[in-house]
């Protein structure tokens, strides 16, 4: 019996075709729908989730302003009708104006949310 061997040039051709087919399949799946079943969380839901992680489950979003890219800025309160705290939210991080990194907060607001409104001054009610 003669031993049957796969020639190198034939093996390279078969592997090349397999790589092209797999690449085409990956490209097709990547362009269908939301990219293979992964969806990006809406900014409003992301801010509420992050606020509740940092301030507790009674946290309330009072204002959301779009920033540059996927950044949003606004005000949140630890409870309904509570004192508002400024925030800047990125997909993986939320920074509050009351955090010790106040300089970083101001720099991020200036860079990513230039039209961010200042909170109204607190006035005593007579």
Tab-separated table of N, CA and C in Angstrom:
chain	number	residue	atom	x	y	z
A	1	UNK	N	0.826	-1.173	0.000
A	1	UNK	CA	0.000	0.000	0.000
A	1	UNK	C	0.873	1.241	0.000
A	2	UNK	N	0.511	2.124	-0.827
A	2	UNK	CA	1.252	3.376	-0.894
A	2	UNK	C	0.654	4.358	0.104
A	3	UNK	N	1.518	5.043	0.764
A	3	UNK	CA	1.079	6.020	1.750
A	3	UNK	C	0.673	7.302	1.014
A	4	UNK	N	-0.529	7.765	1.336
A	4	UNK	CA	-1.043	8.957	0.666
A	4	UNK	C	-0.701	10.182	1.513
A	5	UNK	N	-0.016	11.127	0.964
A	5	UNK	CA	0.406	12.328	1.685
A	5	UNK	C	-0.277	13.544	1.080
A	6	UNK	N	-0.547	14.500	1.940
A	6	UNK	CA	-1.126	15.757	1.475
A	6	UNK	C	0.026	16.670	1.078
A	7	UNK	N	-0.042	17.169	-0.128
A	7	UNK	CA	1.020	18.041	-0.591
A	7	UNK	C	0.891	19.413	0.054
A	8	UNK	N	2.005	20.061	0.252
A	8	UNK	CA	2.057	21.344	0.949
A	8	UNK	C	1.283	22.429	0.220
A	9	UNK	N	1.404	22.493	-1.086
A	9	UNK	CA	0.701	23.540	-1.827
A	9	UNK	C	-0.809	23.370	-1.764
A	10	UNK	N	-1.284	22.136	-1.729
A	10	UNK	CA	-2.714	21.884	-1.609
A	10	UNK	C	-3.196	22.261	-0.209
A	11	UNK	N	-2.423	21.957	0.830
A	11	UNK	CA	-2.772	22.297	2.207
A	11	UNK	C	-2.849	23.816	2.393
A	12	UNK	N	-1.906	24.534	1.818
A	12	UNK	CA	-1.920	25.998	1.906
A	12	UNK	C	-3.153	26.573	1.225
A	13	UNK	N	-3.524	26.041	0.086
A	13	UNK	CA	-4.709	26.519	-0.637
A	13	UNK	C	-5.980	26.271	0.170
A	14	UNK	N	-6.107	25.076	0.759
A	14	UNK	CA	-7.301	24.746	1.552
A	14	UNK	C	-7.386	25.643	2.776
A	15	UNK	N	-6.273	25.847	3.477
A	15	UNK	CA	-6.267	26.713	4.647
A	15	UNK	C	-6.551	28.171	4.275
A	16	UNK	N	-6.061	28.619	3.137
A	16	UNK	CA	-6.343	29.979	2.678
A	16	UNK	C	-7.822	30.193	2.414
A	17	UNK	N	-8.462	29.213	1.768
A	17	UNK	CA	-9.906	29.304	1.512
A	17	UNK	C	-10.669	29.322	2.840
A	18	UNK	N	-10.250	28.503	3.796
A	18	UNK	CA	-10.917	28.462	5.102
A	18	UNK	C	-10.807	29.812	5.814
A	19	UNK	N	-9.664	30.464	5.757
A	19	UNK	CA	-9.482	31.769	6.389
A	19	UNK	C	-10.373	32.812	5.733
A	20	UNK	N	-10.455	32.799	4.406
A	20	UNK	CA	-11.306	33.759	3.696
A	20	UNK	C	-12.776	33.550	4.057
A	21	UNK	N	-13.224	32.301	4.106
A	21	UNK	CA	-14.626	32.007	4.454
A	21	UNK	C	-14.925	32.443	5.882
A	22	UNK	N	-14.046	32.127	6.818
A	22	UNK	CA	-14.264	32.535	8.206
A	22	UNK	C	-14.251	34.053	8.353
A	23	UNK	N	-13.391	34.729	7.629
A	23	UNK	CA	-13.363	36.188	7.658
A	23	UNK	C	-14.648	36.793	7.121
A	24	UNK	N	-15.162	36.215	6.037
A	24	UNK	CA	-16.420	36.695	5.468
A	24	UNK	C	-17.579	36.471	6.441
A	25	UNK	N	-17.603	35.324	7.089
A	25	UNK	CA	-18.656	35.050	8.082
A	25	UNK	C	-18.567	36.015	9.258
A	26	UNK	N	-17.374	36.283	9.742
A	26	UNK	CA	-17.209	37.211	10.861
A	26	UNK	C	-17.661	38.612	10.472
A	27	UNK	N	-17.341	39.041	9.270
A	27	UNK	CA	-17.768	40.348	8.790
A	27	UNK	C	-19.284	40.408	8.659
A	28	UNK	N	-19.885	39.377	8.141
A	28	UNK	CA	-21.337	39.343	7.979
A	28	UNK	C	-22.033	39.389	9.327
A	29	UNK	N	-21.580	38.582	10.309
A	29	UNK	CA	-22.195	38.590	11.633
A	29	UNK	C	-21.981	39.929	12.329
A	30	UNK	N	-20.854	40.555	12.096
A	30	UNK	CA	-20.559	41.832	12.727
A	30	UNK	C	-21.410	42.975	12.206
A	31	UNK	N	-21.875	42.879	10.977
A	31	UNK	CA	-22.681	43.953	10.397
A	31	UNK	C	-24.177	43.723	10.524
A	32	UNK	N	-24.589	42.588	11.018
A	32	UNK	CA	-26.009	42.293	11.160
A	32	UNK	C	-26.542	42.859	12.467
A	33	UNK	N	-27.670	43.551	12.415
A	33	UNK	CA	-28.352	44.017	13.619
A	33	UNK	C	-27.466	44.865	14.502
A	34	UNK	N	-27.382	44.467	15.761
A	34	UNK	CA	-26.649	45.248	16.761
A	34	UNK	C	-25.262	44.678	16.987
A	35	UNK	N	-24.676	44.068	16.018
A	35	UNK	CA	-23.315	43.589	16.157
A	35	UNK	C	-23.209	42.279	16.893
A	36	UNK	N	-24.025	41.329	16.550
A	36	UNK	CA	-23.903	40.012	17.147
A	36	UNK	C	-24.631	39.864	18.465
A	37	UNK	N	-25.678	40.647	18.716
A	37	UNK	CA	-26.445	40.481	19.931
A	37	UNK	C	-26.054	41.427	21.051
A	38	UNK	N	-25.023	42.234	20.876
A	38	UNK	CA	-24.625	43.178	21.905
A	38	UNK	C	-25.251	44.530	21.599
A	39	UNK	N	-25.935	45.106	22.578
A	39	UNK	CA	-26.532	46.421	22.398
A	39	UNK	C	-25.953	47.378	23.433
A	40	UNK	N	-25.843	48.615	23.055
A	40	UNK	CA	-25.340	49.629	23.969
A	40	UNK	C	-26.478	50.125	24.846
A	41	UNK	N	-26.206	50.254	26.130
A	41	UNK	CA	-27.194	50.730	27.092
A	41	UNK	C	-27.497	52.209	26.811
A	42	UNK	N	-28.781	52.600	26.755
A	42	UNK	CA	-29.106	54.015	26.535
A	42	UNK	C	-28.521	54.878	27.654
A	43	UNK	N	-28.182	56.111	27.327
A	43	UNK	CA	-27.534	57.000	28.293
A	43	UNK	C	-28.397	57.224	29.530
A	44	UNK	N	-29.701	57.395	29.362
A	44	UNK	CA	-30.565	57.646	30.519
A	44	UNK	C	-30.572	56.460	31.485
A	45	UNK	N	-30.624	55.259	30.950
A	45	UNK	CA	-30.603	54.059	31.794
A	45	UNK	C	-29.246	53.882	32.457
A	46	UNK	N	-28.179	54.173	31.706
A	46	UNK	CA	-26.824	54.072	32.257
A	46	UNK	C	-26.627	55.044	33.413
A	47	UNK	N	-27.094	56.304	33.255
A	47	UNK	CA	-26.943	57.306	34.308
A	47	UNK	C	-27.713	56.891	35.553
A	48	UNK	N	-28.929	56.413	35.385
A	48	UNK	CA	-29.725	55.988	36.542
A	48	UNK	C	-29.063	54.816	37.254
A	49	UNK	N	-28.538	53.856	36.495
A	49	UNK	CA	-27.847	52.708	37.102
A	49	UNK	C	-26.626	53.159	37.879
A	50	UNK	N	-25.810	54.029	37.272
A	50	UNK	CA	-24.604	54.507	37.933
A	50	UNK	C	-24.944	55.344	39.170
A	51	UNK	N	-25.986	56.166	39.072
A	51	UNK	CA	-26.396	56.990	40.213
A	51	UNK	C	-26.844	56.115	41.376
A	52	UNK	N	-27.593	55.083	41.079
A	52	UNK	CA	-28.058	54.195	42.150
A	52	UNK	C	-26.920	53.378	42.751
A	53	UNK	N	-25.906	53.077	41.960
A	53	UNK	CA	-24.732	52.389	42.499
A	53	UNK	C	-23.963	53.292	43.457
A	54	UNK	N	-23.903	54.596	43.160
A	54	UNK	CA	-23.120	55.512	43.983
A	54	UNK	C	-23.898	56.149	45.124
A	55	UNK	N	-25.179	56.478	44.891
A	55	UNK	CA	-25.944	57.219	45.893
A	55	UNK	C	-27.037	56.395	46.573
A	56	UNK	N	-27.249	55.189	46.119
A	56	UNK	CA	-28.301	54.364	46.716
A	56	UNK	C	-29.481	54.202	45.780
A	57	UNK	N	-30.368	53.294	46.140
A	57	UNK	CA	-31.455	52.958	45.207
A	57	UNK	C	-32.545	54.009	45.112
A	58	UNK	N	-32.519	55.034	45.968
A	58	UNK	CA	-33.516	56.100	45.874
A	58	UNK	C	-33.037	57.279	45.028
A	59	UNK	N	-31.869	57.159	44.411
A	59	UNK	CA	-31.308	58.255	43.609
A	59	UNK	C	-32.237	58.617	42.459
A	60	UNK	N	-32.255	59.911	42.143
A	60	UNK	CA	-33.137	60.432	41.095
A	60	UNK	C	-32.323	61.282	40.128
A	61	UNK	N	-32.541	61.070	38.855
A	61	UNK	CA	-31.899	61.885	37.820
A	61	UNK	C	-32.766	63.114	37.603
A	62	UNK	N	-32.151	64.308	37.715
A	62	UNK	CA	-32.926	65.544	37.575
A	62	UNK	C	-32.700	66.239	36.239
A	63	UNK	N	-31.514	66.049	35.632
A	63	UNK	CA	-31.222	66.680	34.350
A	63	UNK	C	-30.141	65.883	33.642
A	64	UNK	N	-30.329	65.666	32.349
A	64	UNK	CA	-29.307	65.021	31.526
A	64	UNK	C	-29.070	65.905	30.309
A	65	UNK	N	-27.802	66.253	30.082
A	65	UNK	CA	-27.378	67.035	28.924
A	65	UNK	C	-26.402	66.203	28.111
A	66	UNK	N	-26.575	66.117	26.802
A	66	UNK	CA	-25.606	65.360	25.998
A	66	UNK	C	-24.269	66.086	25.947
A	67	UNK	N	-23.208	65.304	25.958
A	67	UNK	CA	-21.851	65.843	25.842
A	67	UNK	C	-21.223	65.366	24.542
A	68	UNK	N	-19.919	65.348	24.511
A	68	UNK	CA	-19.208	64.877	23.327
A	68	UNK	C	-19.111	63.358	23.354
A	69	UNK	N	-19.402	62.755	22.241
A	69	UNK	CA	-19.320	61.291	22.153
A	69	UNK	C	-20.393	60.625	23.003
A	70	UNK	N	-19.977	59.665	23.819
A	70	UNK	CA	-20.922	58.942	24.656
A	70	UNK	C	-20.995	59.498	26.069
A	71	UNK	N	-20.485	60.716	26.265
A	71	UNK	CA	-20.486	61.369	27.567
A	71	UNK	C	-21.796	62.118	27.748
A	72	UNK	N	-22.367	62.056	28.955
A	72	UNK	CA	-23.529	62.866	29.314
A	72	UNK	C	-23.234	63.530	30.657
A	73	UNK	N	-23.817	64.714	30.844
A	73	UNK	CA	-23.645	65.474	32.078
A	73	UNK	C	-25.029	65.816	32.612
A	74	UNK	N	-25.091	66.203	33.854
A	74	UNK	CA	-26.365	66.594	34.414
A	74	UNK	C	-26.333	66.668	35.919
A	75	UNK	N	-27.527	66.532	36.504
A	75	UNK	CA	-27.677	66.602	37.950
A	75	UNK	C	-28.473	65.402	38.442
A	76	UNK	N	-28.048	64.878	39.582
A	76	UNK	CA	-28.755	63.787	40.240
A	76	UNK	C	-28.908	64.155	41.706
A	77	UNK	N	-29.863	63.526	42.365
A	77	UNK	CA	-30.094	63.738	43.795
A	77	UNK	C	-30.159	62.383	44.479
A	78	UNK	N	-29.704	62.313	45.735
A	78	UNK	CA	-29.735	61.028	46.434
A	78	UNK	C	-31.144	60.531	46.730
A	79	UNK	N	-32.121	61.428	46.705
A	79	UNK	CA	-33.518	61.041	46.936
A	79	UNK	C	-34.422	62.026	46.213
A	80	UNK	N	-35.673	61.690	46.096
A	80	UNK	CA	-36.635	62.532	45.384
A	80	UNK	C	-36.737	63.898	46.062
A	81	UNK	N	-36.495	64.945	45.269
A	81	UNK	CA	-36.565	66.302	45.789
A	81	UNK	C	-35.342	66.706	46.596
A	82	UNK	N	-34.318	65.878	46.616
A	82	UNK	CA	-33.104	66.182	47.374
A	82	UNK	C	-32.220	67.195	46.671
A	83	UNK	N	-31.142	67.588	47.354
A	83	UNK	CA	-30.191	68.557	46.806
A	83	UNK	C	-29.457	67.936	45.620
A	84	UNK	N	-29.426	68.652	44.510
A	84	UNK	CA	-28.820	68.150	43.269
A	84	UNK	C	-27.305	68.187	43.335
A	85	UNK	N	-26.689	67.188	42.727
A	85	UNK	CA	-25.244	67.058	42.623
A	85	UNK	C	-24.920	66.915	41.139
A	86	UNK	N	-23.955	67.667	40.648
A	86	UNK	CA	-23.551	67.557	39.249
A	86	UNK	C	-22.826	66.251	38.997
A	87	UNK	N	-22.959	65.731	37.783
A	87	UNK	CA	-22.260	64.500	37.410
A	87	UNK	C	-21.793	64.589	35.970
A	88	UNK	N	-20.812	63.775	35.664
A	88	UNK	CA	-20.397	63.515	34.293
A	88	UNK	C	-20.299	61.999	34.175
A	89	UNK	N	-20.985	61.453	33.187
A	89	UNK	CA	-21.084	60.003	33.047
A	89	UNK	C	-20.455	59.549	31.746
A	90	UNK	N	-19.566	58.591	31.886
A	90	UNK	CA	-18.988	57.874	30.753
A	90	UNK	C	-19.498	56.436	30.843
A	91	UNK	N	-19.367	55.636	29.792
A	91	UNK	CA	-19.899	54.274	29.855
A	91	UNK	C	-19.390	53.452	31.041
A	92	UNK	N	-18.171	53.660	31.492
A	92	UNK	CA	-17.628	52.845	32.577
A	92	UNK	C	-17.401	53.614	33.871
A	93	UNK	N	-17.761	54.911	33.910
A	93	UNK	CA	-17.425	55.698	35.084
A	93	UNK	C	-18.358	56.887	35.233
A	94	UNK	N	-18.705	57.194	36.483
A	94	UNK	CA	-19.464	58.400	36.784
A	94	UNK	C	-18.683	59.188	37.833
A	95	UNK	N	-18.488	60.467	37.563
A	95	UNK	CA	-17.782	61.337	38.488
A	95	UNK	C	-18.762	62.401	38.959
A	96	UNK	N	-18.823	62.611	40.271
A	96	UNK	CA	-19.740	63.585	40.858
A	96	UNK	C	-18.987	64.846	41.246
A	97	UNK	N	-19.708	65.971	41.274
A	97	UNK	CA	-19.079	67.242	41.649
A	97	UNK	C	-18.674	67.252	43.115
A	98	UNK	N	-19.264	66.431	43.940
A	98	UNK	CA	-18.928	66.380	45.365
A	98	UNK	C	-17.759	65.446	45.666
A	99	UNK	N	-17.248	64.760	44.657
A	99	UNK	CA	-16.101	63.866	44.852
A	99	UNK	C	-14.851	64.679	45.196
A	100	UNK	N	-13.861	64.050	45.826
A	100	UNK	CA	-12.608	64.753	46.138
A	100	UNK	C	-11.847	65.222	44.902
A	101	UNK	N	-12.129	64.676	43.747
A	101	UNK	CA	-11.428	65.062	42.515
A	101	UNK	C	-12.161	66.203	41.815
A	102	UNK	N	-12.428	67.287	42.542
A	102	UNK	CA	-13.206	68.391	41.994
A	102	UNK	C	-12.502	69.046	40.812
A	103	UNK	N	-11.170	69.136	40.856
A	103	UNK	CA	-10.428	69.701	39.724
A	103	UNK	C	-10.593	68.858	38.471
A	104	UNK	N	-10.543	67.537	38.626
A	104	UNK	CA	-10.744	66.642	37.486
A	104	UNK	C	-12.169	66.764	36.954
A	105	UNK	N	-13.135	66.902	37.858
A	105	UNK	CA	-14.533	67.060	37.454
A	105	UNK	C	-14.688	68.321	36.609
A	106	UNK	N	-14.141	69.440	37.064
A	106	UNK	CA	-14.250	70.699	36.319
A	106	UNK	C	-13.566	70.608	34.950
A	107	UNK	N	-12.415	69.960	34.899
A	107	UNK	CA	-11.702	69.809	33.623
A	107	UNK	C	-12.501	68.946	32.650
A	108	UNK	N	-13.114	67.880	33.152
A	108	UNK	CA	-13.913	67.009	32.285
A	108	UNK	C	-15.162	67.735	31.798
A	109	UNK	N	-15.801	68.510	32.660
A	109	UNK	CA	-16.984	69.279	32.252
A	109	UNK	C	-16.605	70.275	31.166
A	110	UNK	N	-15.502	70.984	31.358
A	110	UNK	CA	-15.066	71.979	30.368
A	110	UNK	C	-14.743	71.325	29.031
A	111	UNK	N	-14.167	70.125	29.062
A	111	UNK	CA	-13.763	69.458	27.824
A	111	UNK	C	-14.929	68.752	27.132
A	112	UNK	N	-15.797	68.089	27.903
A	112	UNK	CA	-16.821	67.231	27.297
A	112	UNK	C	-18.227	67.819	27.291
A	113	UNK	N	-18.537	68.748	28.174
A	113	UNK	CA	-19.875	69.354	28.244
A	113	UNK	C	-19.737	70.862	28.409
A	114	UNK	N	-19.282	71.568	27.374
A	114	UNK	CA	-19.017	73.003	27.530
A	114	UNK	C	-20.265	73.829	27.836
A	115	UNK	N	-21.436	73.385	27.463
A	115	UNK	CA	-22.660	74.143	27.715
A	115	UNK	C	-23.391	73.705	28.972
A	116	UNK	N	-22.698	73.041	29.875
A	116	UNK	CA	-23.316	72.506	31.086
A	116	UNK	C	-23.800	73.649	31.985
A	117	UNK	N	-25.094	73.661	32.353
A	117	UNK	CA	-25.618	74.764	33.169
A	117	UNK	C	-25.191	74.634	34.635
A	118	UNK	N	-24.874	75.771	35.253
A	118	UNK	CA	-24.557	75.800	36.677
A	118	UNK	C	-25.861	75.663	37.463
A	119	UNK	N	-25.791	75.081	38.665
A	119	UNK	CA	-27.024	74.951	39.449
A	119	UNK	C	-27.506	76.316	39.909
A	120	UNK	N	-28.812	76.478	40.072
A	120	UNK	CA	-29.317	77.757	40.554
A	120	UNK	C	-28.865	77.999	41.998
A	121	UNK	N	-28.666	79.262	42.343
A	121	UNK	CA	-28.250	79.604	43.703
A	121	UNK	C	-29.384	79.271	44.665
A	122	UNK	N	-29.023	78.735	45.827
A	122	UNK	CA	-30.016	78.399	46.842
A	122	UNK	C	-30.413	79.673	47.564
A	123	UNK	N	-31.698	79.966	47.562
A	123	UNK	CA	-32.192	81.178	48.218
A	123	UNK	C	-33.126	80.784	49.336
A	124	UNK	N	-33.020	81.501	50.425
A	124	UNK	CA	-33.897	81.241	51.566
A	124	UNK	C	-35.293	81.739	51.237
A	125	UNK	N	-36.291	80.972	51.618
A	125	UNK	CA	-37.684	81.347	51.400
A	125	UNK	C	-38.157	82.104	52.614
A	126	UNK	N	-38.669	83.340	52.420
A	126	UNK	CA	-39.107	84.131	53.580
A	126	UNK	C	-40.351	83.582	54.209
